[in-house]
JSON list of C-alpha atoms in Angstrom, two decimals:
[
{"chain": "A", "resi": 707, "resn": "UNK", "atom": "CA", "xyz": [9.39, 27.33, 81.96]},
{"chain": "A", "resi": 708, "resn": "UNK", "atom": "CA", "xyz": [6.65, 27.01, 79.74]},
{"chain": "A", "resi": 709, "resn": "UNK", "atom": "CA", "xyz": [6.11, 30.01, 77.20]},
{"chain": "A", "resi": 710, "resn": "UNK", "atom": "CA", "xyz": [2.98, 31.71, 76.61]},
{"chain": "A", "resi": 711, "resn": "UNK", "atom": "CA", "xyz": [2.72, 30.19, 73.21]},
{"chain": "A", "resi": 712, "resn": "UNK", "atom": "CA", "xyz": [3.23, 26.57, 74.61]},
{"chain": "A", "resi": 713, "resn": "UNK", "atom": "CA", "xyz": [0.53, 27.21, 77.11]},
{"chain": "A", "resi": 714, "resn": "UNK", "atom": "CA", "xyz": [-1.77, 28.28, 74.37]},
{"chain": "A", "resi": 715, "resn": "UNK", "atom": "CA", "xyz": [-1.08, 25.20, 72.17]},
{"chain": "A", "resi": 716, "resn": "UNK", "atom": "CA", "xyz": [-1.46, 22.80, 75.16]},
{"chain": "A", "resi": 717, "resn": "UNK", "atom": "CA", "xyz": [-4.83, 24.40, 76.09]},
{"chain": "A", "resi": 718, "resn": "UNK", "atom": "CA", "xyz": [-6.06, 24.15, 72.44]},
{"chain": "A", "resi": 719, "resn": "UNK", "atom": "CA", "xyz": [-4.92, 20.55, 72.32]},
{"chain": "A", "resi": 720, "resn": "UNK", "atom": "CA", "xyz": [-6.89, 19.68, 75.59]},
{"chain": "A", "resi": 721, "resn": "UNK", "atom": "CA", "xyz": [-10.04, 21.23, 74.00]},
{"chain": "A", "resi": 722, "resn": "UNK", "atom": "CA", "xyz": [-9.86, 20.30, 70.29]},
{"chain": "A", "resi": 723, "resn": "UNK", "atom": "CA", "xyz": [-13.61, 20.74, 69.79]},
{"chain": "A", "resi": 724, "resn": "UNK", "atom": "CA", "xyz": [-13.63, 24.24, 71.22]},
{"chain": "A", "resi": 725, "resn": "UNK", "atom": "CA", "xyz": [-13.00, 27.66, 69.75]},
{"chain": "A", "resi": 726, "resn": "UNK", "atom": "CA", "xyz": [-11.52, 30.21, 71.91]},
{"chain": "A", "resi": 727, "resn": "UNK", "atom": "CA", "xyz": [-11.05, 34.03, 71.81]},
{"chain": "A", "resi": 728, "resn": "UNK", "atom": "CA", "xyz": [-7.77, 35.33, 73.29]},
{"chain": "A", "resi": 729, "resn": "UNK", "atom": "CA", "xyz": [-9.73, 36.48, 76.08]},
{"chain": "A", "resi": 730, "resn": "UNK", "atom": "CA", "xyz": [-10.88, 33.05, 76.97]},
{"chain": "A", "resi": 731, "resn": "UNK", "atom": "CA", "xyz": [-7.36, 31.67, 76.58]},
{"chain": "A", "resi": 732, "resn": "UNK", "atom": "CA", "xyz": [-5.94, 34.17, 78.86]},
{"chain": "A", "resi": 733, "resn": "UNK", "atom": "CA", "xyz": [-8.72, 33.21, 81.64]},
{"chain": "A", "resi": 734, "resn": "UNK", "atom": "CA", "xyz": [-7.82, 29.68, 81.15]},
{"chain": "A", "resi": 735, "resn": "UNK", "atom": "CA", "xyz": [-4.11, 30.31, 81.91]},
{"chain": "A", "resi": 736, "resn": "UNK", "atom": "CA", "xyz": [-4.68, 32.98, 84.56]},
{"chain": "A", "resi": 737, "resn": "UNK", "atom": "CA", "xyz": [-8.16, 33.36, 86.00]},
{"chain": "A", "resi": 738, "resn": "UNK", "atom": "CA", "xyz": [-7.44, 36.95, 87.42]},
{"chain": "A", "resi": 739, "resn": "UNK", "atom": "CA", "xyz": [-6.17, 38.40, 84.15]},
{"chain": "A", "resi": 740, "resn": "UNK", "atom": "CA", "xyz": [-7.91, 41.69, 83.18]},
{"chain": "A", "resi": 741, "resn": "UNK", "atom": "CA", "xyz": [-8.73, 41.83, 79.40]},
{"chain": "A", "resi": 742, "resn": "UNK", "atom": "CA", "xyz": [-11.15, 43.81, 77.25]},
{"chain": "A", "resi": 743, "resn": "UNK", "atom": "CA", "xyz": [-13.80, 42.54, 74.80]},
{"chain": "A", "resi": 744, "resn": "UNK", "atom": "CA", "xyz": [-12.80, 43.58, 71.29]},
{"chain": "A", "resi": 745, "resn": "UNK", "atom": "CA", "xyz": [-15.46, 44.32, 68.41]},
{"chain": "A", "resi": 746, "resn": "UNK", "atom": "CA", "xyz": [-14.02, 41.46, 66.31]},
{"chain": "A", "resi": 747, "resn": "UNK", "atom": "CA", "xyz": [-11.93, 39.06, 68.48]},
{"chain": "A", "resi": 748, "resn": "UNK", "atom": "CA", "xyz": [-9.58, 36.61, 66.77]},
{"chain": "A", "resi": 749, "resn": "UNK", "atom": "CA", "xyz": [-10.63, 32.93, 67.24]},
{"chain": "A", "resi": 750, "resn": "UNK", "atom": "CA", "xyz": [-8.23, 30.24, 68.06]},
{"chain": "A", "resi": 751, "resn": "UNK", "atom": "CA", "xyz": [-8.84, 26.36, 67.66]},
{"chain": "A", "resi": 752, "resn": "UNK", "atom": "CA", "xyz": [-6.81, 23.27, 67.21]},
{"chain": "A", "resi": 753, "resn": "UNK", "atom": "CA", "xyz": [-7.06, 21.48, 63.77]},
{"chain": "A", "resi": 754, "resn": "UNK", "atom": "CA", "xyz": [-5.93, 17.97, 63.80]},
{"chain": "A", "resi": 755, "resn": "UNK", "atom": "CA", "xyz": [-5.31, 17.66, 60.20]},
{"chain": "A", "resi": 756, "resn": "UNK", "atom": "CA", "xyz": [-4.96, 21.15, 58.71]},
{"chain": "A", "resi": 757, "resn": "UNK", "atom": "CA", "xyz": [-5.63, 21.68, 55.20]},
{"chain": "A", "resi": 758, "resn": "UNK", "atom": "CA", "xyz": [-3.04, 24.12, 53.44]},
{"chain": "A", "resi": 759, "resn": "UNK", "atom": "CA", "xyz": [-4.51, 27.13, 52.00]},
{"chain": "A", "resi": 760, "resn": "UNK", "atom": "CA", "xyz": [-4.57, 27.26, 48.17]},
{"chain": "A", "resi": 761, "resn": "UNK", "atom": "CA", "xyz": [-2.74, 30.23, 46.75]},
{"chain": "A", "resi": 762, "resn": "UNK", "atom": "CA", "xyz": [-3.64, 31.60, 43.47]},
{"chain": "A", "resi": 763, "resn": "UNK", "atom": "CA", "xyz": [-1.01, 32.25, 40.82]},
{"chain": "A", "resi": 764, "resn": "UNK", "atom": "CA", "xyz": [-1.64, 35.48, 39.14]},
{"chain": "A", "resi": 765, "resn": "UNK", "atom": "CA", "xyz": [1.35, 35.63, 36.96]},
{"chain": "A", "resi": 766, "resn": "UNK", "atom": "CA", "xyz": [3.10, 32.45, 36.05]},
{"chain": "A", "resi": 767, "resn": "UNK", "atom": "CA", "xyz": [6.82, 32.25, 36.20]},
{"chain": "A", "resi": 768, "resn": "UNK", "atom": "CA", "xyz": [9.10, 31.87, 33.18]},
{"chain": "A", "resi": 769, "resn": "UNK", "atom": "CA", "xyz": [12.83, 31.69, 33.24]},
{"chain": "A", "resi": 770, "resn": "UNK", "atom": "CA", "xyz": [14.46, 34.57, 31.14]},
{"chain": "A", "resi": 771, "resn": "UNK", "atom": "CA", "xyz": [17.99, 35.58, 30.36]},
{"chain": "A", "resi": 772, "resn": "UNK", "atom": "CA", "xyz": [17.37, 39.15, 31.27]},
{"chain": "A", "resi": 773, "resn": "UNK", "atom": "CA", "xyz": [14.83, 40.76, 33.88]},
{"chain": "A", "resi": 774, "resn": "UNK", "atom": "CA", "xyz": [11.42, 41.83, 32.61]},
{"chain": "A", "resi": 775, "resn": "UNK", "atom": "CA", "xyz": [11.32, 45.06, 34.60]},
{"chain": "A", "resi": 776, "resn": "UNK", "atom": "CA", "xyz": [7.86, 45.99, 33.31]},
{"chain": "A", "resi": 777, "resn": "UNK", "atom": "CA", "xyz": [6.40, 42.61, 34.88]},
{"chain": "A", "resi": 778, "resn": "UNK", "atom": "CA", "xyz": [8.57, 43.16, 38.06]},
{"chain": "A", "resi": 779, "resn": "UNK", "atom": "CA", "xyz": [7.29, 46.52, 38.53]},
{"chain": "A", "resi": 780, "resn": "UNK", "atom": "CA", "xyz": [3.50, 45.44, 38.11]},
{"chain": "A", "resi": 781, "resn": "UNK", "atom": "CA", "xyz": [4.12, 42.60, 40.62]},
{"chain": "A", "resi": 782, "resn": "UNK", "atom": "CA", "xyz": [5.80, 45.06, 43.11]},
{"chain": "A", "resi": 783, "resn": "UNK", "atom": "CA", "xyz": [2.64, 47.38, 42.81]},
{"chain": "A", "resi": 784, "resn": "UNK", "atom": "CA", "xyz": [0.27, 44.38, 43.28]},
{"chain": "A", "resi": 785, "resn": "UNK", "atom": "CA", "xyz": [2.22, 42.87, 46.19]},
{"chain": "A", "resi": 786, "resn": "UNK", "atom": "CA", "xyz": [3.99, 45.43, 48.48]},
{"chain": "A", "resi": 787, "resn": "UNK", "atom": "CA", "xyz": [5.92, 42.58, 50.17]},
{"chain": "A", "resi": 788, "resn": "UNK", "atom": "CA", "xyz": [7.46, 41.80, 46.78]},
{"chain": "A", "resi": 789, "resn": "UNK", "atom": "CA", "xyz": [8.97, 45.42, 46.73]},
{"chain": "A", "resi": 790, "resn": "UNK", "atom": "CA", "xyz": [12.03, 44.62, 48.79]},
{"chain": "A", "resi": 791, "resn": "UNK", "atom": "CA", "xyz": [12.85, 41.57, 46.80]},
{"chain": "A", "resi": 792, "resn": "UNK", "atom": "CA", "xyz": [12.72, 43.61, 43.44]},
{"chain": "A", "resi": 793, "resn": "UNK", "atom": "CA", "xyz": [15.20, 46.23, 45.03]},
{"chain": "A", "resi": 794, "resn": "UNK", "atom": "CA", "xyz": [17.62, 43.59, 45.85]},
{"chain": "A", "resi": 795, "resn": "UNK", "atom": "CA", "xyz": [17.42, 41.89, 42.36]},
{"chain": "A", "resi": 796, "resn": "UNK", "atom": "CA", "xyz": [17.85, 45.40, 40.87]},
{"chain": "A", "resi": 797, "resn": "UNK", "atom": "CA", "xyz": [21.02, 46.03, 43.08]},
{"chain": "A", "resi": 798, "resn": "UNK", "atom": "CA", "xyz": [22.40, 42.74, 42.01]},
{"chain": "A", "resi": 799, "resn": "UNK", "atom": "CA", "xyz": [21.48, 43.23, 38.40]},
{"chain": "A", "resi": 800, "resn": "UNK", "atom": "CA", "xyz": [23.32, 46.62, 38.30]},
{"chain": "A", "resi": 801, "resn": "UNK", "atom": "CA", "xyz": [26.27, 45.98, 40.57]},
{"chain": "A", "resi": 802, "resn": "UNK", "atom": "CA", "xyz": [26.84, 42.13, 40.58]},
{"chain": "A", "resi": 803, "resn": "UNK", "atom": "CA", "xyz": [26.83, 42.37, 44.29]},
{"chain": "A", "resi": 804, "resn": "UNK", "atom": "CA", "xyz": [24.84, 40.44, 46.86]},
{"chain": "A", "resi": 805, "resn": "UNK", "atom": "CA", "xyz": [23.72, 41.97, 50.14]},
{"chain": "A", "resi": 806, "resn": "UNK", "atom": "CA", "xyz": [23.78, 38.86, 52.20]},
{"chain": "A", "resi": 807, "resn": "UNK", "atom": "CA", "xyz": [21.95, 40.29, 55.04]},
{"chain": "A", "resi": 808, "resn": "UNK", "atom": "CA", "xyz": [19.05, 41.05, 52.71]},
{"chain": "A", "resi": 809, "resn": "UNK", "atom": "CA", "xyz": [18.80, 37.60, 51.05]},
{"chain": "A", "resi": 810, "resn": "UNK", "atom": "CA", "xyz": [19.44, 35.30, 54.22]},
{"chain": "A", "resi": 811, "resn": "UNK", "atom": "CA", "xyz": [16.44, 36.05, 56.30]}
]
């Protein structure tokens, strides 16, 4: 059985020149589906040769023998996703113990 994601991808590939809202994609798959209009709907489209997004390096990495906690705290404040990583580094640094479930995601 085809999944919803596979059906969306197939629709986008069939119409590569078109951009769809989620509502339009749902109507393509099932004409009787009830959907609501949203003020700012997401737009989906197929890009044959995607260009990777360029990320900006705010703080360049440098290898150090000890953890620079001031810099680590600054990064954690600027990037909330980094906070969990810093917690795990802190646990490892203090106890020499790795929590495998936290690292292997």
